[in-house]
mmCIF file of C-alpha atoms in Angstrom:
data_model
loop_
_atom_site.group_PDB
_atom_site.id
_atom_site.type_symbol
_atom_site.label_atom_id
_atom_site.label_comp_id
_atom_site.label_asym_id
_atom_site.label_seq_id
_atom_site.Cartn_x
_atom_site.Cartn_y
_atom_site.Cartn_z
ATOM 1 C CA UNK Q 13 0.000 0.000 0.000
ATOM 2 C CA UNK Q 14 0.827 3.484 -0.647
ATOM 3 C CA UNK Q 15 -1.490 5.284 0.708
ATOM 4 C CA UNK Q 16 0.627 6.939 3.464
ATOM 5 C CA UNK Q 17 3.068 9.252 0.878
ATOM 6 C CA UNK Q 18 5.070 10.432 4.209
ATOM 7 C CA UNK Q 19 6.332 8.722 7.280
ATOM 8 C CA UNK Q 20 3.476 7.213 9.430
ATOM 9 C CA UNK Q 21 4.270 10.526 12.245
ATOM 10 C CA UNK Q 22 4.213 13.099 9.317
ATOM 11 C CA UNK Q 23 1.149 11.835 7.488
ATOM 12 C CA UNK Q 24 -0.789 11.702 10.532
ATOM 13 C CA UNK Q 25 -0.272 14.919 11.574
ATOM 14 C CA UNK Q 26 -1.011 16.282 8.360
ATOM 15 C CA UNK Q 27 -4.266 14.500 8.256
ATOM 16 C CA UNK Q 28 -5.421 15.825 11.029
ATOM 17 C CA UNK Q 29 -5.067 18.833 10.721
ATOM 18 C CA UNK Q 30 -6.977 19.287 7.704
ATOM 19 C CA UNK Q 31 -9.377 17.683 9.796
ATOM 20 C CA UNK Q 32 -9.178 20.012 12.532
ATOM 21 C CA UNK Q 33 -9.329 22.951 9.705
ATOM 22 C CA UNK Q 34 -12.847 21.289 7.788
ATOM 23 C CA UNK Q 35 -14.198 20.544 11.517
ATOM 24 C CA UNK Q 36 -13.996 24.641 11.859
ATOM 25 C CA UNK Q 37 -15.618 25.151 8.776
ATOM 26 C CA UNK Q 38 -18.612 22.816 9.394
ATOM 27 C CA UNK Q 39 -19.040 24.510 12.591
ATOM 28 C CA UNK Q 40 -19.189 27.934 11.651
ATOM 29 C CA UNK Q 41 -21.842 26.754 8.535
ATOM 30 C CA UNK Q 42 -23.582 25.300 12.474
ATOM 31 C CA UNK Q 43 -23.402 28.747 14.013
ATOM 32 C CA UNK Q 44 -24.531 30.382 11.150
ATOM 33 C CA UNK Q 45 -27.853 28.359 10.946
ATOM 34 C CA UNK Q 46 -28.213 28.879 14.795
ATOM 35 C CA UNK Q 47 -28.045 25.291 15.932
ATOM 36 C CA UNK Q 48 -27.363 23.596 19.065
ATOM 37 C CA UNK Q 49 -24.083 22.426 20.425
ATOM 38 C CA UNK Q 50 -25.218 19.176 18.907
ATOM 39 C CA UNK Q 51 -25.869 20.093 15.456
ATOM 40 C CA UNK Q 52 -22.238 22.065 15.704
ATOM 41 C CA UNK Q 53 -20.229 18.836 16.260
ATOM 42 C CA UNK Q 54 -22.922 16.959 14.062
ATOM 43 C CA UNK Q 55 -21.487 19.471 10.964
ATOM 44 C CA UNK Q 56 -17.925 19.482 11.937
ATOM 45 C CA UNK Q 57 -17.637 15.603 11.941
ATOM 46 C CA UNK Q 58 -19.746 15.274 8.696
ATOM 47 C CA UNK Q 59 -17.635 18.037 7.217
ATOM 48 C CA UNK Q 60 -14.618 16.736 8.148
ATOM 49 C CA UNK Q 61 -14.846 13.483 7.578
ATOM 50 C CA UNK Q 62 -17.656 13.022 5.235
ATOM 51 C CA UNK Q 63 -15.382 12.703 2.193
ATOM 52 C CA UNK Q 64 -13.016 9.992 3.403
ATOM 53 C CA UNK Q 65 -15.913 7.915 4.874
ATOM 54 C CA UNK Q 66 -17.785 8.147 1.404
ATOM 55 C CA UNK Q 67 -14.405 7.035 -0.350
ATOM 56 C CA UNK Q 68 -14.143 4.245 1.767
ATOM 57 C CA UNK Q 69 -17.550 2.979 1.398
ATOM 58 C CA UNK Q 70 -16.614 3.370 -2.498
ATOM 59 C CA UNK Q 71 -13.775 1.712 -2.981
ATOM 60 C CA UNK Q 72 -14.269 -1.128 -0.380
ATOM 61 C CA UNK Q 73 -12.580 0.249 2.744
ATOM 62 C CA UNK Q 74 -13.818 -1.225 5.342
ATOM 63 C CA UNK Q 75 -14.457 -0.455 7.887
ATOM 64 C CA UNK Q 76 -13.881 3.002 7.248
ATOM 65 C CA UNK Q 77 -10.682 5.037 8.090
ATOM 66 C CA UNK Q 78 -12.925 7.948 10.324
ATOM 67 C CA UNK Q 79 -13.748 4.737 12.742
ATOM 68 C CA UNK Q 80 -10.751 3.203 12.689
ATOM 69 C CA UNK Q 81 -8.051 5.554 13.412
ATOM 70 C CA UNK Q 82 -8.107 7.002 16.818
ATOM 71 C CA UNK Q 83 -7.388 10.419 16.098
ATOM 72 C CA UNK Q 84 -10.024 11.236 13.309
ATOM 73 C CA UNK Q 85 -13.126 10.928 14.956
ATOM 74 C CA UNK Q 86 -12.388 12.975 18.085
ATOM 75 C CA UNK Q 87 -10.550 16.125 16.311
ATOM 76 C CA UNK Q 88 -13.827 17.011 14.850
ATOM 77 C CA UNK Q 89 -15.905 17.051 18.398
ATOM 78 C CA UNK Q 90 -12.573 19.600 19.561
ATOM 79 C CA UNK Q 91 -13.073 21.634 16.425
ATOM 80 C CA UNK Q 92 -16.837 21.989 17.367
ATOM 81 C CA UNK Q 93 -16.051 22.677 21.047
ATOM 82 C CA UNK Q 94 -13.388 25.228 20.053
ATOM 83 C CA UNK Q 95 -16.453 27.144 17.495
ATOM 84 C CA UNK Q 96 -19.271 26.427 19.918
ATOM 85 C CA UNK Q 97 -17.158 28.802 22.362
ATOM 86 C CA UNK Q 98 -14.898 30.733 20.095
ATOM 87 C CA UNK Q 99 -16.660 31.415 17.056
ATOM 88 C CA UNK Q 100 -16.266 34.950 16.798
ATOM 89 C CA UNK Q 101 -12.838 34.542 17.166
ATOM 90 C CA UNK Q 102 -13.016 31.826 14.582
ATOM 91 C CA UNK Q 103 -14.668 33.922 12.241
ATOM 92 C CA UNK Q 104 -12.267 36.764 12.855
ATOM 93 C CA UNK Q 105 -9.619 34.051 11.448
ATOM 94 C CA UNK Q 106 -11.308 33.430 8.608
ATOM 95 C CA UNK Q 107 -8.770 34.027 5.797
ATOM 96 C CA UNK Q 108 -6.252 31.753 7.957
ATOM 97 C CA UNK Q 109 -8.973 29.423 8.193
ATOM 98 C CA UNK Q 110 -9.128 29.629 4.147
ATOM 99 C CA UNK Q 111 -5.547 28.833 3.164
ATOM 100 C CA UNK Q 112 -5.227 26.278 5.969
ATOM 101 C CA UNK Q 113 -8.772 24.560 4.029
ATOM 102 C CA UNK Q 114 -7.267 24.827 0.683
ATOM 103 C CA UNK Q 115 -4.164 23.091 2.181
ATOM 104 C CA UNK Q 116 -6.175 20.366 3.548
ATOM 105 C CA UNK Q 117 -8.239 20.019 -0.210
ATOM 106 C CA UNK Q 118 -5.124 19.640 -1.902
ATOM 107 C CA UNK Q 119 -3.489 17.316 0.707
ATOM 108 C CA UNK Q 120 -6.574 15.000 0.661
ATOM 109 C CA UNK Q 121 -7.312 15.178 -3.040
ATOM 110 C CA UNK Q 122 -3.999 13.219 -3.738
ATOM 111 C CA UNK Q 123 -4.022 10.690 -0.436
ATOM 112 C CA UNK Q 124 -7.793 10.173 -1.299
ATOM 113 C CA UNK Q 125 -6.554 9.368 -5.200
ATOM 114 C CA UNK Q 126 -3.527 7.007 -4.174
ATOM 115 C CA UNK Q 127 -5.719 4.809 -2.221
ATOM 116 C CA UNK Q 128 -8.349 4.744 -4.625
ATOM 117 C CA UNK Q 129 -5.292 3.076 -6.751
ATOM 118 C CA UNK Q 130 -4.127 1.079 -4.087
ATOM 119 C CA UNK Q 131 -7.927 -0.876 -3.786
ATOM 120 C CA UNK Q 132 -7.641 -1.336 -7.674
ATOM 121 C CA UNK Q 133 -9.426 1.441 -9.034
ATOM 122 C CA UNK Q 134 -8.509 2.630 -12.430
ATOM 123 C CA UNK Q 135 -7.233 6.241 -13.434
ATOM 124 C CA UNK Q 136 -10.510 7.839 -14.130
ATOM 125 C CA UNK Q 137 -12.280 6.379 -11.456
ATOM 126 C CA UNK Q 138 -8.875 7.089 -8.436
ATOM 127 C CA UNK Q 139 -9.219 10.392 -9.629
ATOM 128 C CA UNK Q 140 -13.326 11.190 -9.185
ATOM 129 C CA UNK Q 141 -12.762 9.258 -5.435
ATOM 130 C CA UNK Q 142 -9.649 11.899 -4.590
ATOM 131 C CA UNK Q 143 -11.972 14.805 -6.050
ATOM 132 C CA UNK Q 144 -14.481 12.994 -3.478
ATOM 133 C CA UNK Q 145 -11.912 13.123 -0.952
ATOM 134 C CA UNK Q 146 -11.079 16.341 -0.558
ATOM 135 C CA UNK Q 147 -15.004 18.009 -1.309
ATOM 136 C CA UNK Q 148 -16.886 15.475 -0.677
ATOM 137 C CA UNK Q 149 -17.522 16.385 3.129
ATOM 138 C CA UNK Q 150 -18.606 20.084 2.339
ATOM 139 C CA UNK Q 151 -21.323 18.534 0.347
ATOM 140 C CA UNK Q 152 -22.576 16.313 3.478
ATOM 141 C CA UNK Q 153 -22.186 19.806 5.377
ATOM 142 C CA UNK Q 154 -23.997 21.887 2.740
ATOM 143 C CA UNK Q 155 -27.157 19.014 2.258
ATOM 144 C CA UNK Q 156 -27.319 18.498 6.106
ATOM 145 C CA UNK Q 157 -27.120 22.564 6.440
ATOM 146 C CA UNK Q 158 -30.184 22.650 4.151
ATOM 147 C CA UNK Q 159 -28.006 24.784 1.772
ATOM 148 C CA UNK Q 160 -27.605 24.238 -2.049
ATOM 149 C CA UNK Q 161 -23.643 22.749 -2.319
ATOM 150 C CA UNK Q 162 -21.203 25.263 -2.384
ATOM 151 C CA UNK Q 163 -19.077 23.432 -4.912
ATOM 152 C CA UNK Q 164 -22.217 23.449 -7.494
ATOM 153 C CA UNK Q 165 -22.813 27.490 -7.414
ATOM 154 C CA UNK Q 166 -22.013 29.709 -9.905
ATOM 155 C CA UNK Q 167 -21.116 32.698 -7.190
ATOM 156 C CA UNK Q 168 -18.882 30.932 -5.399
ATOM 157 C CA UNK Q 169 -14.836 30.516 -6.476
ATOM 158 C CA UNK Q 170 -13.897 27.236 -8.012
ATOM 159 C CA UNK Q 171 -14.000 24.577 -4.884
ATOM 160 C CA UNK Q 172 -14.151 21.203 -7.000
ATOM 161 C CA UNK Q 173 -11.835 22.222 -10.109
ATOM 162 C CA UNK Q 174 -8.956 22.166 -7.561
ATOM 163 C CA UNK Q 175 -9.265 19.406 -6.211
ATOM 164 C CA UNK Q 176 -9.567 17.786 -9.764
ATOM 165 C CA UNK Q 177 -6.166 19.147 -10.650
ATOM 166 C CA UNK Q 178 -4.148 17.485 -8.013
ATOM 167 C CA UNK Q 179 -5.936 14.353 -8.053
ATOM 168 C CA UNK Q 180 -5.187 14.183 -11.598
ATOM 169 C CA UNK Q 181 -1.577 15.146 -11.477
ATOM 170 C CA UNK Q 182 -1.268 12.310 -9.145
ATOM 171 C CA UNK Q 183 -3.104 9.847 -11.482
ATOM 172 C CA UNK Q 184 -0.995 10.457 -14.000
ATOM 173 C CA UNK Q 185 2.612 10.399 -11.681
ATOM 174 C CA UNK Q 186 0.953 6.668 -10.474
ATOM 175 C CA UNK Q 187 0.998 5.745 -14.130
ATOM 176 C CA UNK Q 188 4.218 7.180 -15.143
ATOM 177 C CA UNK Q 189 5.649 5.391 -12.138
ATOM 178 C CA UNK Q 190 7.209 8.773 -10.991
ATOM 179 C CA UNK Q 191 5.037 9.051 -7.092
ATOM 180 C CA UNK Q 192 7.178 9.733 -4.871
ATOM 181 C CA UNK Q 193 6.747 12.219 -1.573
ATOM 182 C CA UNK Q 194 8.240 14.734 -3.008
ATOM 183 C CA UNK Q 195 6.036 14.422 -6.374
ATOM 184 C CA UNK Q 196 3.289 13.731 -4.243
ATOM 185 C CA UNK Q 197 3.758 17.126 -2.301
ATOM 186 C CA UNK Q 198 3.943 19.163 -5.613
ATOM 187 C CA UNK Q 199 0.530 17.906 -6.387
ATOM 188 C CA UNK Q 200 -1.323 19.114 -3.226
ATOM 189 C CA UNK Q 201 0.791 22.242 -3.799
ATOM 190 C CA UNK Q 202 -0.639 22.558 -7.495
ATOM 191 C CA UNK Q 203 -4.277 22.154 -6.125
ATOM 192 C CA UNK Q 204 -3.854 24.215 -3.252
ATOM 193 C CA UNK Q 205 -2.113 27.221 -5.490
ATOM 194 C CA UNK Q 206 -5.509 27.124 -7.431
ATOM 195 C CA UNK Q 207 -7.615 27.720 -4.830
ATOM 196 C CA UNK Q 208 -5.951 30.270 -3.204
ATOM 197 C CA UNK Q 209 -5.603 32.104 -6.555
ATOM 198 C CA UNK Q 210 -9.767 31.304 -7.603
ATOM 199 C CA UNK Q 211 -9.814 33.075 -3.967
ATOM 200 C CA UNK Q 212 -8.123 35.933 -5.158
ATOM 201 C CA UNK Q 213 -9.114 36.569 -8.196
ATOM 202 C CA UNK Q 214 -12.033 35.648 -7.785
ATOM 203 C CA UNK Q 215 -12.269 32.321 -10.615
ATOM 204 C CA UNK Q 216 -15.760 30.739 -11.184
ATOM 205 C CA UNK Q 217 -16.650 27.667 -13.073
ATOM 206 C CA UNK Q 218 -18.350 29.005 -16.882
ATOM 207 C CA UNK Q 219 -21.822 28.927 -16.790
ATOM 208 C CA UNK Q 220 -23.861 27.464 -19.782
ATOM 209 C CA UNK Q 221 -22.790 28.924 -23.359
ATOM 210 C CA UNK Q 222 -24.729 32.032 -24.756
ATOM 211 C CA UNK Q 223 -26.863 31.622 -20.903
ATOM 212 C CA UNK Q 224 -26.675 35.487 -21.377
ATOM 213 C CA UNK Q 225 -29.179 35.483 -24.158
ATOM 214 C CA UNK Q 226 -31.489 33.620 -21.837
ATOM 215 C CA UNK Q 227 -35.226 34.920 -21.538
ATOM 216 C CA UNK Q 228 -36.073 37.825 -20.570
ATOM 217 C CA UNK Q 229 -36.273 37.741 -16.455
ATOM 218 C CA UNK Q 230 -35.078 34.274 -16.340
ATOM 219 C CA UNK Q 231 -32.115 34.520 -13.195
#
């Protein structure tokens, strides 16, 4: 297996800390809605770990990684404590919150594509379950928030598309036979450099051709 691209200590750490950083974000979408302590951790779990639990139900992982490994179910319940008291100063944060997320989308697009490979998967299919990875649990957040996805609106900045990249830079180092950590690492750094510049420029996903010329009214 290959699915750990670091050492064991390294890849762990890493891991959870993008969970910590997707726990925050499913708590503030919590706060935001006005729910209960309860519905806070509820979010940050399914944001955090939604993704990885629906790639391992995918590909055959069983059981999955979130129940498994000791660390990744409880980081999302401190996440939620930490917003359920803190969130102003959470929100205040928000732009560190931002690159620390885009860090954790490109880190989990390529770890969630690699072991997609390792359970036999083909290119295409490694690369749709990294994709899944790495958005998938903002989607559980976003249906369970009663919101429309975030990652399927026009007004937001390209969410999905980044994830895409690195998952598909990493499909194609598998079949090269050039993955190595350091390979690896230049992946999550492509798909994280994305998002950070759809952030800042603002870059959206195109909209249906000649939409413009739409009826009259139509939004």
């Amino acid at each position: 297996m290959t699915s750990e691209i670091f050492p064991h200590d390294v890849q762990q750490v890493l891991d959870l800390v993008g969970i910590f950083v997707f726990a925050l974000s499913g708590g503030l979408m919590a706060v935001r809605k006005n729910m209960d302590i309860f519905g806070i951790c509820v979010l940050a779990e399914a944001t955090a770990l939604g993704g990885g639990v629906l790639r391992d139900l995918v590909i055959g992982a069983l059981p999955v990684a979130a129940f498994t490994n000791s660390g990744y179910f409880p980081t999302p319940l401190v996440a939620g404590v930490v917003v359920f008291f803190l969130h102003p100063q959470v929100e205040r944060i928000n732009r560190a919150v931002m690159v620390l997320d885009a860090a954790g989308l490109g880190l989990f697009a390529v770890t969630g594509t690699i072991k997609a490979h390792d359970y036999g998967l083909g290119a295409v299919a490694s690369v749709a379950c990294g994709m899944l990875t790495a958005a998938g649990g903002g989607v559980v957040r976003d249906v369970l928030a009663m919101e429309p996805p975030s990652l399927l609106r026009w007004d937001r900045e390209i969410y999905a598309v980044p994830a895409l990249i690195g998952a598909s830079i990493t499909a194609l180092l598998i079949a090269v036979g050039q993955l190595t950590p350091v390979n690896a690492a230049l992946a999550a750094v492509a798909a994280f450099t994305v998002r950070m510049l759809a952030l800042r420029y603002g870059w959206r996903a195109p909209r249906a051709w000649h939409r413009n010329g739409s009826r009259v009214g139509e939004e």
